[in-house]
Amino acid sequence: MMNKPIPIAKDIYWIGVNDLETHLFEAIWPLPQGICYNSYLIDDEKVALVDTVKRGFFPQFLEKIKELMKNGKTVDYLIVNHMEPDHSGSMRVLREVFPKMKIVGNKKTIDFAKGFYGDDAPFQVVKDGDTLKLGKHTLKFFLTPMVHWPETMMTYDVSNKILFSGDAFGGFGTLNGGIFDDEVDLSFFKNEILRYYSNIVAKYSPMVQKALGKLKGLEVKLIAATHGPIFRKDPSYIINLYDMWSRQETEKGAVIVYASMYGNTQVMAEAIARSMAREGIDIIRLHNISKSHLSFILTDIWRFKGIVLGSCTYNTKLFTPMDTLVRTLDNDKLTGRVLGIFGSYSWSGGAVKALQEYADKCPNHHAEPVIEAKYAPTDEDREKCVELGRNMAKEIVKEGPAKEC
Ligand code: FEO
């Protein structure tokens, strides 16, 4: 039963919870299939919890802990891998139940704990590579800053070779009965883990690479992240995907994102798509930015090599949702892509100029031509769309990352 602790290894239990109530994670990212907050309990001579759950789910979380503490034991340590409140939210109220429980984290964890919860708990500060012996189990700590916040760390159970990885390797989606990679629909989670990565972690890809480098050589039999399934059948599956995404290695396909108020920019988007398809690009995602949520657009953008951005002009600037997307891509330092731009205007222009400004400063290959239609696209504009699609396709099928301009 999901409301009971589930053993994941000898003496170690999953005590996470499903959240099918929240609509937007971090008040931004849609959760159509919910999310789970994973926490783990290590039942040794000293009992340790690894992370907690979002505050509102504390009652069912506590129920699971109490189920395991029937022998009169108490919780001795709370290992805090990450302080974002989806994991630390129950810290303070948990201390009211287990007042002697020590909080284990690094120097930065303490600042967050004090700042968020005014917490004066007994802290045990650990440094990179420090260990903590619980009895039969020894935990080793790896500081992995910015995966996803500055205080982020991972905890490795030396005896069972389990990596409690925090946000890394985790994704959206609840655990619907199965909790292990061999018990769930992995294709669903692959996409939801990429969505989590592209929405939340992608900006810190260089730091993800550093963390993966630090873990290299470590024997990992099981990955237990704070979201999504536990990888026991094949932990290398998700490690390899994370490596690929954080190197911005992409698949052969294209994403066209357009903003169109009255259909003229959409006509251009469809002409570019048709041209790419004729040139052999068989995965093309077409997003109307007024309809597709940024979350799903970013997921596709992080996956594919070809990106085409098109916008109508709105009050002399980019259409507002397109402006948000461009700022996000700039902030995420998107690279290694083939980028095409186009747009339209009726009286002032401004959208294509803004897209060009972004293109000029981003390290991607820029496909020609840049197309700007006045009023409705003319036959000549449509011909240019065909040309852009053709040039995009040529670059997308080339081996390796796109050559920077
Ligand atoms: Fe799952 Fe960065 O929190």
mmCIF file of C-alpha atoms and ligand atoms in Angstrom:
data_model
loop_
_atom_site.group_PDB
_atom_site.id
_atom_site.type_symbol
_atom_site.label_atom_id
_atom_site.label_comp_id
_atom_site.label_asym_id
_atom_site.label_seq_id
_atom_site.Cartn_x
_atom_site.Cartn_y
_atom_site.Cartn_z
ATOM 1 C CA MET A 1 0.000 0.000 0.000
ATOM 2 C CA MET A 2 1.249 3.511 -0.857
ATOM 3 C CA ASN A 3 0.268 4.804 2.577
ATOM 4 C CA LYS A 4 2.664 2.344 4.217
ATOM 5 C CA PRO A 5 6.454 2.646 4.197
ATOM 6 C CA ILE A 6 7.969 0.636 1.350
ATOM 7 C CA PRO A 7 11.358 -1.072 1.858
ATOM 8 C CA ILE A 8 13.885 -0.120 -0.826
ATOM 9 C CA ALA A 9 16.903 -1.948 0.668
ATOM 10 C CA LYS A 10 17.775 -3.612 3.960
ATOM 11 C CA ASP A 11 16.738 -1.242 6.814
ATOM 12 C CA ILE A 12 15.830 1.546 4.368
ATOM 13 C CA TYR A 13 12.272 2.655 3.571
ATOM 14 C CA TRP A 14 10.579 5.007 1.129
ATOM 15 C CA ILE A 15 8.243 7.207 3.166
ATOM 16 C CA GLY A 16 7.324 9.725 0.471
ATOM 17 C CA VAL A 17 3.934 11.178 -0.407
ATOM 18 C CA ASN A 18 1.997 11.904 -3.598
ATOM 19 C CA ASP A 19 0.714 15.411 -4.292
ATOM 20 C CA LEU A 20 -2.262 15.412 -6.643
ATOM 21 C CA GLU A 21 -3.603 18.658 -5.206
ATOM 22 C CA THR A 22 -1.096 21.324 -6.271
ATOM 23 C CA HIS A 23 -1.735 22.816 -9.724
ATOM 24 C CA LEU A 24 1.570 24.625 -10.205
ATOM 25 C CA PHE A 25 4.954 23.538 -8.860
ATOM 26 C CA GLU A 26 6.936 26.574 -7.633
ATOM 27 C CA ALA A 27 3.729 28.461 -8.551
ATOM 28 C CA ILE A 28 4.797 28.267 -12.230
ATOM 29 C CA TRP A 29 5.061 24.734 -13.626
ATOM 30 C CA PRO A 30 1.869 22.727 -14.328
ATOM 31 C CA LEU A 31 1.380 19.397 -12.603
ATOM 32 C CA PRO A 32 -1.215 17.572 -14.747
ATOM 33 C CA GLN A 33 -0.063 14.243 -13.351
ATOM 34 C CA GLY A 34 0.915 15.552 -9.890
ATOM 35 C CA ILE A 35 4.270 15.177 -8.197
ATOM 36 C CA CYS A 36 5.687 13.116 -5.344
ATOM 37 C CA TYR A 37 7.961 14.231 -2.554
ATOM 38 C CA ASN A 38 10.277 11.361 -1.683
ATOM 39 C CA SER A 39 11.726 10.929 1.770
ATOM 40 C CA TYR A 40 13.604 7.952 3.172
ATOM 41 C CA LEU A 41 14.094 6.455 6.621
ATOM 42 C CA ILE A 42 17.193 4.465 7.569
ATOM 43 C CA ASP A 43 16.400 2.237 10.536
ATOM 44 C CA ASP A 44 19.763 1.542 12.158
ATOM 45 C CA GLU A 45 21.161 1.856 15.720
ATOM 46 C CA LYS A 46 20.691 5.562 15.043
ATOM 47 C CA VAL A 47 17.663 6.383 12.914
ATOM 48 C CA ALA A 48 18.080 8.876 10.090
ATOM 49 C CA LEU A 49 15.589 10.537 7.764
ATOM 50 C CA VAL A 50 16.740 11.774 4.397
ATOM 51 C CA ASP A 51 14.780 14.940 3.529
ATOM 52 C CA THR A 52 11.140 15.602 4.461
ATOM 53 C CA VAL A 53 8.038 16.479 2.432
ATOM 54 C CA LYS A 54 6.043 19.623 1.638
ATOM 55 C CA ARG A 55 4.451 21.004 4.777
ATOM 56 C CA GLY A 56 0.804 20.230 3.906
ATOM 57 C CA PHE A 57 1.582 16.521 3.632
ATOM 58 C CA PHE A 58 3.135 16.244 7.084
ATOM 59 C CA PRO A 59 0.326 14.195 8.720
ATOM 60 C CA GLN A 60 0.631 11.258 6.316
ATOM 61 C CA PHE A 61 4.424 11.553 6.383
ATOM 62 C CA LEU A 62 4.449 11.348 10.178
ATOM 63 C CA GLU A 63 2.112 8.364 10.050
ATOM 64 C CA LYS A 64 4.682 6.486 7.992
ATOM 65 C CA ILE A 65 7.513 7.414 10.345
ATOM 66 C CA LYS A 66 5.484 6.280 13.366
ATOM 67 C CA GLU A 67 4.673 3.001 11.640
ATOM 68 C CA LEU A 68 8.429 2.288 11.601
ATOM 69 C CA MET A 69 9.151 3.654 15.083
ATOM 70 C CA LYS A 70 6.811 1.273 16.913
ATOM 71 C CA ASN A 71 9.709 -0.235 18.842
ATOM 72 C CA GLY A 72 10.108 2.946 20.890
ATOM 73 C CA LYS A 73 12.937 4.291 18.788
ATOM 74 C CA THR A 74 13.185 7.929 17.874
ATOM 75 C CA VAL A 75 14.564 9.834 14.921
ATOM 76 C CA ASP A 76 18.166 10.828 15.656
ATOM 77 C CA TYR A 77 19.139 12.633 12.456
ATOM 78 C CA LEU A 78 17.460 14.529 9.655
ATOM 79 C CA ILE A 79 19.771 14.638 6.644
ATOM 80 C CA VAL A 80 18.909 17.717 4.598
ATOM 81 C CA ASN A 81 20.065 17.337 1.021
ATOM 82 C CA HIS A 82 18.058 20.311 -0.194
ATOM 83 C CA MET A 83 16.298 23.203 1.540
ATOM 84 C CA GLU A 84 13.657 24.100 -1.066
ATOM 85 C CA PRO A 85 10.397 23.920 0.905
ATOM 86 C CA ASP A 86 8.977 21.042 -1.159
ATOM 87 C CA HIS A 87 11.537 18.985 0.800
ATOM 88 C CA SER A 88 12.263 21.017 3.918
ATOM 89 C CA GLY A 89 8.682 22.148 4.588
ATOM 90 C CA SER A 90 8.104 19.624 7.377
ATOM 91 C CA MET A 91 11.432 20.237 9.162
ATOM 92 C CA ARG A 92 10.192 22.516 11.854
ATOM 93 C CA VAL A 93 7.044 20.627 12.765
ATOM 94 C CA LEU A 94 9.009 17.364 12.686
ATOM 95 C CA ARG A 95 11.314 18.788 15.333
ATOM 96 C CA GLU A 96 8.333 19.355 17.579
ATOM 97 C CA VAL A 97 7.731 15.583 17.440
ATOM 98 C CA PHE A 98 11.424 14.633 17.717
ATOM 99 C CA PRO A 99 13.003 17.555 19.632
ATOM 100 C CA LYS A 100 16.402 15.895 20.022
ATOM 101 C CA MET A 101 16.723 15.162 16.297
ATOM 102 C CA LYS A 102 19.920 16.660 14.862
ATOM 103 C CA ILE A 103 19.773 18.439 11.527
ATOM 104 C CA VAL A 104 22.634 17.314 9.295
ATOM 105 C CA GLY A 105 23.605 19.659 6.488
ATOM 106 C CA ASN A 106 26.418 21.826 5.226
ATOM 107 C CA LYS A 107 27.268 25.372 6.249
ATOM 108 C CA LYS A 108 24.865 26.854 3.707
ATOM 109 C CA THR A 109 22.030 24.566 4.837
ATOM 110 C CA ILE A 110 22.092 26.257 8.234
ATOM 111 C CA ASP A 111 21.660 29.731 6.724
ATOM 112 C CA PHE A 112 18.620 28.525 4.787
ATOM 113 C CA ALA A 113 17.141 26.704 7.794
ATOM 114 C CA LYS A 114 17.522 29.756 10.023
ATOM 115 C CA GLY A 115 16.246 32.091 7.302
ATOM 116 C CA PHE A 116 13.181 30.070 6.396
ATOM 117 C CA TYR A 117 12.163 28.625 9.733
ATOM 118 C CA GLY A 118 14.094 30.684 12.303
ATOM 119 C CA ASP A 119 15.336 27.297 13.328
ATOM 120 C CA ASP A 120 17.669 26.996 16.331
ATOM 121 C CA ALA A 121 17.821 23.205 16.025
ATOM 122 C CA PRO A 122 20.926 21.252 16.976
ATOM 123 C CA PHE A 123 22.916 21.215 13.735
ATOM 124 C CA GLN A 124 25.641 18.876 12.667
ATOM 125 C CA VAL A 125 27.616 20.575 9.925
ATOM 126 C CA VAL A 126 29.235 18.339 7.318
ATOM 127 C CA LYS A 127 31.814 19.117 4.667
ATOM 128 C CA ASP A 128 32.358 17.499 1.310
ATOM 129 C CA GLY A 129 33.455 13.888 1.822
ATOM 130 C CA ASP A 130 32.527 13.730 5.537
ATOM 131 C CA THR A 131 30.895 10.554 6.845
ATOM 132 C CA LEU A 132 28.314 9.769 9.505
ATOM 133 C CA LYS A 133 28.073 6.305 11.066
ATOM 134 C CA LEU A 134 24.566 5.200 12.046
ATOM 135 C CA GLY A 135 25.518 1.644 13.072
ATOM 136 C CA LYS A 136 25.729 -0.805 10.198
ATOM 137 C CA HIS A 137 25.207 2.032 7.715
ATOM 138 C CA THR A 138 27.716 4.765 7.025
ATOM 139 C CA LEU A 139 26.624 7.845 5.129
ATOM 140 C CA LYS A 140 29.010 9.889 3.019
ATOM 141 C CA PHE A 141 28.187 13.427 1.909
ATOM 142 C CA PHE A 142 28.915 14.997 -1.474
ATOM 143 C CA LEU A 143 28.396 18.741 -1.786
ATOM 144 C CA THR A 144 26.773 19.432 -5.168
ATOM 145 C CA PRO A 145 26.018 23.181 -5.138
ATOM 146 C CA MET A 146 23.433 24.575 -7.584
ATOM 147 C CA VAL A 147 21.863 21.204 -8.342
ATOM 148 C CA HIS A 148 19.499 22.934 -7.652
ATOM 149 C CA TRP A 149 20.310 25.552 -4.931
ATOM 150 C CA PRO A 150 23.648 26.594 -3.375
ATOM 151 C CA GLU A 151 23.250 24.319 -0.349
ATOM 152 C CA THR A 152 22.370 21.197 -2.359
ATOM 153 C CA MET A 153 24.208 18.018 -1.467
ATOM 154 C CA MET A 154 23.858 14.278 -2.031
ATOM 155 C CA THR A 155 24.104 11.501 0.542
ATOM 156 C CA TYR A 156 25.605 8.106 -0.234
ATOM 157 C CA ASP A 157 24.913 5.020 1.851
ATOM 158 C CA VAL A 158 28.299 3.308 1.662
ATOM 159 C CA SER A 159 27.005 -0.108 2.793
ATOM 160 C CA ASN A 160 24.141 -0.412 0.287
ATOM 161 C CA LYS A 161 25.648 1.837 -2.405
ATOM 162 C CA ILE A 162 22.509 3.974 -2.495
ATOM 163 C CA LEU A 163 22.706 7.551 -3.693
ATOM 164 C CA PHE A 164 20.135 9.883 -2.158
ATOM 165 C CA SER A 165 20.449 12.485 -4.875
ATOM 166 C CA GLY A 166 18.058 15.313 -3.977
ATOM 167 C CA ASP A 167 16.444 16.976 -7.013
ATOM 168 C CA ALA A 168 18.978 15.441 -9.399
ATOM 169 C CA PHE A 169 17.475 12.605 -11.476
ATOM 170 C CA GLY A 170 13.974 13.440 -10.208
ATOM 171 C CA GLY A 171 10.895 14.523 -12.124
ATOM 172 C CA PHE A 172 7.235 15.459 -12.060
ATOM 173 C CA GLY A 173 4.488 12.832 -11.783
ATOM 174 C CA THR A 174 3.153 10.874 -8.840
ATOM 175 C CA LEU A 175 4.139 7.289 -8.064
ATOM 176 C CA ASN A 176 0.987 5.403 -8.931
ATOM 177 C CA GLY A 177 1.601 2.143 -7.120
ATOM 178 C CA GLY A 178 5.051 1.357 -8.471
ATOM 179 C CA ILE A 179 7.976 3.223 -6.960
ATOM 180 C CA PHE A 180 10.912 1.568 -8.779
ATOM 181 C CA ASP A 181 12.076 2.052 -12.368
ATOM 182 C CA ASP A 182 11.117 -1.570 -13.143
ATOM 183 C CA GLU A 183 7.579 -1.010 -11.796
ATOM 184 C CA VAL A 184 6.576 2.205 -13.608
ATOM 185 C CA ASP A 185 5.952 3.566 -17.099
ATOM 186 C CA LEU A 186 9.497 4.744 -17.720
ATOM 187 C CA SER A 187 8.694 6.572 -20.974
ATOM 188 C CA PHE A 188 6.254 8.783 -19.026
ATOM 189 C CA PHE A 189 8.873 9.495 -16.363
ATOM 190 C CA LYS A 190 11.639 10.084 -18.917
ATOM 191 C CA ASN A 191 9.595 12.983 -20.269
ATOM 192 C CA GLU A 192 8.572 14.262 -16.835
ATOM 193 C CA ILE A 193 12.174 14.107 -15.592
ATOM 194 C CA LEU A 194 13.283 16.072 -18.659
ATOM 195 C CA ARG A 195 10.466 18.557 -18.013
ATOM 196 C CA TYR A 196 11.679 18.981 -14.423
ATOM 197 C CA TYR A 197 15.249 19.324 -15.684
ATOM 198 C CA SER A 198 14.472 21.841 -18.443
ATOM 199 C CA ASN A 199 12.128 23.920 -16.264
ATOM 200 C CA ILE A 200 14.075 23.944 -13.012
ATOM 201 C CA VAL A 201 17.650 22.667 -13.220
ATOM 202 C CA ALA A 202 18.756 23.486 -16.800
ATOM 203 C CA LYS A 203 20.226 26.880 -15.973
ATOM 204 C CA TYR A 204 22.715 25.097 -13.732
ATOM 205 C CA SER A 205 23.829 22.546 -16.325
ATOM 206 C CA PRO A 206 27.548 23.337 -15.855
ATOM 207 C CA MET A 207 27.117 22.613 -12.129
ATOM 208 C CA VAL A 208 25.320 19.364 -12.958
ATOM 209 C CA GLN A 209 28.368 18.404 -15.020
ATOM 210 C CA LYS A 210 30.596 19.182 -12.013
ATOM 211 C CA ALA A 211 28.414 17.040 -9.763
ATOM 212 C CA LEU A 212 28.450 14.147 -12.224
ATOM 213 C CA GLY A 213 32.248 14.434 -12.367
ATOM 214 C CA LYS A 214 32.424 14.251 -8.586
ATOM 215 C CA LEU A 215 30.306 11.083 -8.563
ATOM 216 C CA LYS A 216 32.337 9.403 -11.300
ATOM 217 C CA GLY A 217 33.839 6.134 -10.066
ATOM 218 C CA LEU A 218 31.275 5.826 -7.278
ATOM 219 C CA GLU A 219 29.477 2.478 -7.417
ATOM 220 C CA VAL A 220 25.756 3.309 -7.403
ATOM 221 C CA LYS A 221 23.328 0.404 -7.118
ATOM 222 C CA LEU A 222 20.262 2.509 -6.484
ATOM 223 C CA ILE A 223 19.357 6.161 -7.050
ATOM 224 C CA ALA A 224 16.785 7.574 -4.659
ATOM 225 C CA ALA A 225 15.886 11.122 -5.715
ATOM 226 C CA THR A 226 13.441 13.478 -4.013
ATOM 227 C CA HIS A 227 10.955 13.222 -6.909
ATOM 228 C CA GLY A 228 10.002 10.436 -9.301
ATOM 229 C CA PRO A 229 10.856 6.746 -9.316
ATOM 230 C CA ILE A 230 13.763 5.028 -7.575
ATOM 231 C CA PHE A 231 16.257 3.600 -10.061
ATOM 232 C CA ARG A 232 17.336 0.120 -8.984
ATOM 233 C CA LYS A 233 17.205 -1.864 -12.246
ATOM 234 C CA ASP A 234 19.381 0.518 -14.213
ATOM 235 C CA PRO A 235 20.677 3.645 -12.434
ATOM 236 C CA SER A 236 22.981 4.339 -15.402
ATOM 237 C CA TYR A 237 19.876 5.017 -17.549
ATOM 238 C CA ILE A 238 19.073 8.234 -15.734
ATOM 239 C CA ILE A 239 22.713 9.176 -15.100
ATOM 240 C CA ASN A 240 23.381 9.000 -18.861
ATOM 241 C CA LEU A 241 20.315 11.098 -19.676
ATOM 242 C CA TYR A 242 21.366 13.715 -17.118
ATOM 243 C CA ASP A 243 24.836 13.762 -18.611
ATOM 244 C CA MET A 244 23.372 14.270 -22.085
ATOM 245 C CA TRP A 245 20.958 17.027 -21.053
ATOM 246 C CA SER A 246 23.556 18.911 -19.019
ATOM 247 C CA ARG A 247 25.977 18.842 -21.965
ATOM 248 C CA GLN A 248 23.099 20.200 -24.092
ATOM 249 C CA GLU A 249 23.398 17.246 -26.425
ATOM 250 C CA THR A 250 20.261 17.134 -28.554
ATOM 251 C CA GLU A 251 18.193 14.865 -30.801
ATOM 252 C CA LYS A 252 17.517 15.405 -34.491
ATOM 253 C CA GLY A 253 14.245 17.259 -34.502
ATOM 254 C CA ALA A 254 12.890 20.781 -34.402
ATOM 255 C CA VAL A 255 10.674 22.980 -32.287
ATOM 256 C CA ILE A 256 8.826 25.899 -33.840
ATOM 257 C CA VAL A 257 7.381 28.335 -31.346
ATOM 258 C CA TYR A 258 5.271 31.130 -32.735
ATOM 259 C CA ALA A 259 3.140 34.009 -31.481
ATOM 260 C CA SER A 260 0.307 34.948 -33.799
ATOM 261 C CA MET A 261 -2.722 37.115 -33.058
ATOM 262 C CA TYR A 262 -4.558 36.792 -36.362
ATOM 263 C CA GLY A 263 -2.863 33.833 -38.070
ATOM 264 C CA ASN A 264 -0.287 35.562 -40.299
ATOM 265 C CA THR A 265 2.748 34.475 -38.263
ATOM 266 C CA GLN A 266 1.193 31.027 -37.932
ATOM 267 C CA VAL A 267 1.071 30.684 -41.737
ATOM 268 C CA MET A 268 4.809 31.347 -41.815
ATOM 269 C CA ALA A 269 5.438 28.813 -39.014
ATOM 270 C CA GLU A 270 3.549 26.154 -40.949
ATOM 271 C CA ALA A 271 5.429 26.918 -44.171
ATOM 272 C CA ILE A 272 8.753 26.485 -42.315
ATOM 273 C CA ALA A 273 7.511 23.239 -40.771
ATOM 274 C CA ARG A 274 6.417 21.865 -44.159
ATOM 275 C CA SER A 275 9.764 22.732 -45.673
ATOM 276 C CA MET A 276 11.692 20.996 -42.864
ATOM 277 C CA ALA A 277 9.464 17.923 -43.164
ATOM 278 C CA ARG A 278 10.120 17.757 -46.929
ATOM 279 C CA GLU A 279 13.827 17.807 -46.146
ATOM 280 C CA GLY A 280 13.497 14.765 -43.873
ATOM 281 C CA ILE A 281 13.009 16.194 -40.378
ATOM 282 C CA ASP A 282 10.349 13.856 -39.049
ATOM 283 C CA ILE A 283 10.103 15.154 -35.488
ATOM 284 C CA ILE A 284 8.718 18.679 -35.532
ATOM 285 C CA ARG A 285 6.921 20.224 -32.579
ATOM 286 C CA LEU A 286 4.777 23.255 -33.363
ATOM 287 C CA HIS A 287 3.844 25.394 -30.354
ATOM 288 C CA ASN A 288 1.433 28.325 -30.377
ATOM 289 C CA ILE A 289 2.900 30.263 -27.447
ATOM 290 C CA SER A 290 -0.543 31.573 -26.494
ATOM 291 C CA LYS A 291 -1.717 28.002 -25.960
ATOM 292 C CA SER A 292 1.272 25.837 -24.966
ATOM 293 C CA HIS A 293 2.574 26.447 -21.458
ATOM 294 C CA LEU A 294 6.213 27.565 -21.207
ATOM 295 C CA SER A 295 6.931 24.357 -19.253
ATOM 296 C CA PHE A 296 6.177 22.077 -22.228
ATOM 297 C CA ILE A 297 7.873 24.385 -24.737
ATOM 298 C CA LEU A 298 11.098 24.329 -22.695
ATOM 299 C CA THR A 299 10.959 20.532 -22.489
ATOM 300 C CA ASP A 300 10.911 20.270 -26.278
ATOM 301 C CA ILE A 301 13.508 22.990 -26.722
ATOM 302 C CA TRP A 302 15.885 21.190 -24.374
ATOM 303 C CA ARG A 303 15.435 18.003 -26.386
ATOM 304 C CA PHE A 304 15.842 19.050 -30.007
ATOM 305 C CA LYS A 305 18.582 20.617 -32.079
ATOM 306 C CA GLY A 306 16.455 22.908 -34.242
ATOM 307 C CA ILE A 307 14.702 25.911 -32.693
ATOM 308 C CA VAL A 308 12.624 28.364 -34.700
ATOM 309 C CA LEU A 309 11.156 31.393 -32.969
ATOM 310 C CA GLY A 310 8.543 33.532 -34.655
ATOM 311 C CA SER A 311 6.587 36.465 -33.309
ATOM 312 C CA CYS A 312 4.107 39.055 -34.299
ATOM 313 C CA THR A 313 4.859 42.580 -33.116
ATOM 314 C CA TYR A 314 2.898 43.807 -30.128
ATOM 315 C CA ASN A 315 3.076 47.462 -29.116
ATOM 316 C CA THR A 316 6.405 47.817 -30.981
ATOM 317 C CA LYS A 317 7.974 44.872 -29.080
ATOM 318 C CA LEU A 318 7.856 41.107 -28.896
ATOM 319 C CA PHE A 319 4.517 39.515 -28.097
ATOM 320 C CA THR A 320 4.685 39.285 -24.280
ATOM 321 C CA PRO A 321 4.756 35.464 -23.831
ATOM 322 C CA MET A 322 7.478 35.268 -26.525
ATOM 323 C CA ASP A 323 9.452 37.889 -24.635
ATOM 324 C CA THR A 324 9.235 35.659 -21.543
ATOM 325 C CA LEU A 325 10.440 32.651 -23.527
ATOM 326 C CA VAL A 326 13.387 34.522 -25.029
ATOM 327 C CA ARG A 327 14.442 35.854 -21.621
ATOM 328 C CA THR A 328 14.225 32.335 -20.209
ATOM 329 C CA LEU A 329 16.363 30.870 -23.003
ATOM 330 C CA ASP A 330 18.881 33.656 -22.534
ATOM 331 C CA ASN A 331 18.985 33.012 -18.786
ATOM 332 C CA ASP A 332 19.348 29.255 -19.353
ATOM 333 C CA LYS A 333 22.259 29.865 -21.750
ATOM 334 C CA LEU A 334 20.844 27.672 -24.464
ATOM 335 C CA THR A 335 23.641 26.584 -26.784
ATOM 336 C CA GLY A 336 24.552 24.095 -29.502
ATOM 337 C CA ARG A 337 21.303 24.653 -31.414
ATOM 338 C CA VAL A 338 20.363 25.682 -34.929
ATOM 339 C CA LEU A 339 18.273 28.823 -34.505
ATOM 340 C CA GLY A 340 15.904 30.389 -37.023
ATOM 341 C CA ILE A 341 13.858 33.554 -36.507
ATOM 342 C CA PHE A 342 10.936 35.162 -38.251
ATOM 343 C CA GLY A 343 7.985 37.420 -37.554
ATOM 344 C CA SER A 344 5.493 39.950 -38.777
ATOM 345 C CA TYR A 345 4.190 43.434 -38.165
ATOM 346 C CA SER A 346 1.595 45.816 -39.505
ATOM 347 C CA TRP A 347 2.795 49.307 -38.724
ATOM 348 C CA SER A 348 5.864 49.648 -36.496
ATOM 349 C CA GLY A 349 7.902 46.443 -36.470
ATOM 350 C CA GLY A 350 9.919 45.467 -33.406
ATOM 351 C CA ALA A 351 9.440 41.711 -32.837
ATOM 352 C CA VAL A 352 12.005 40.495 -35.349
ATOM 353 C CA LYS A 353 14.468 43.148 -34.172
ATOM 354 C CA ALA A 354 14.100 41.817 -30.590
ATOM 355 C CA LEU A 355 14.531 38.209 -31.734
ATOM 356 C CA GLN A 356 17.594 39.262 -33.729
ATOM 357 C CA GLU A 357 19.069 40.913 -30.620
ATOM 358 C CA TYR A 358 18.682 37.653 -28.724
ATOM 359 C CA ALA A 359 20.104 35.639 -31.642
ATOM 360 C CA ASP A 360 23.116 37.941 -31.878
ATOM 361 C CA LYS A 361 24.168 37.283 -28.311
ATOM 362 C CA CYS A 362 23.350 33.576 -28.054
ATOM 363 C CA PRO A 363 25.983 30.972 -28.971
ATOM 364 C CA ASN A 364 23.948 28.992 -31.501
ATOM 365 C CA HIS A 365 24.173 28.513 -35.243
ATOM 366 C CA HIS A 366 21.900 31.022 -36.951
ATOM 367 C CA ALA A 367 20.029 29.734 -39.970
ATOM 368 C CA GLU A 368 19.236 32.179 -42.778
ATOM 369 C CA PRO A 369 17.194 33.970 -43.884
ATOM 370 C CA VAL A 370 15.600 36.089 -41.202
ATOM 371 C CA ILE A 371 12.057 36.761 -42.375
ATOM 372 C CA GLU A 372 9.896 39.730 -41.489
ATOM 373 C CA ALA A 373 6.505 39.999 -43.156
ATOM 374 C CA LYS A 374 4.478 43.217 -43.286
ATOM 375 C CA TYR A 375 0.728 42.633 -42.937
ATOM 376 C CA ALA A 376 0.067 39.125 -44.330
ATOM 377 C CA PRO A 377 3.056 37.154 -45.692
ATOM 378 C CA THR A 378 3.536 37.622 -49.443
ATOM 379 C CA ASP A 379 4.518 34.862 -51.881
ATOM 380 C CA GLU A 380 8.070 36.108 -51.540
ATOM 381 C CA ASP A 381 7.876 35.814 -47.719
ATOM 382 C CA ARG A 382 6.543 32.265 -48.070
ATOM 383 C CA GLU A 383 9.446 31.393 -50.387
ATOM 384 C CA LYS A 384 11.820 32.673 -47.729
ATOM 385 C CA CYS A 385 10.090 30.433 -45.147
ATOM 386 C CA VAL A 386 10.725 27.449 -47.415
ATOM 387 C CA GLU A 387 14.368 28.495 -47.680
ATOM 388 C CA LEU A 388 14.695 28.861 -43.903
ATOM 389 C CA GLY A 389 13.155 25.416 -43.379
ATOM 390 C CA ARG A 390 15.563 23.917 -45.904
ATOM 391 C CA ASN A 391 18.596 25.547 -44.291
ATOM 392 C CA MET A 392 17.436 24.525 -40.821
ATOM 393 C CA ALA A 393 17.051 20.909 -41.935
ATOM 394 C CA LYS A 394 20.545 20.814 -43.473
ATOM 395 C CA GLU A 395 22.123 21.939 -40.201
ATOM 396 C CA ILE A 396 19.951 19.739 -37.980
ATOM 397 C CA VAL A 397 21.001 16.516 -39.695
ATOM 398 C CA LYS A 398 24.712 17.339 -39.455
ATOM 399 C CA GLU A 399 26.573 15.257 -36.861
ATOM 400 C CA GLY A 400 27.530 16.892 -33.569
ATOM 401 C CA PRO A 401 26.347 20.120 -31.981
ATOM 402 C CA ALA A 402 25.532 23.092 -34.147
ATOM 403 C CA LYS A 403 28.508 25.213 -35.103
ATOM 404 C CA GLU A 404 28.427 28.531 -33.293
ATOM 405 C CA CYS A 405 28.266 31.698 -35.314
HETATM 406 FE FE1 FEO B 1 12.386 19.526 -5.436
HETATM 407 FE FE2 FEO B 1 14.613 22.193 -5.744
HETATM 408 O O1 FEO B 1 13.144 21.206 -5.081
#
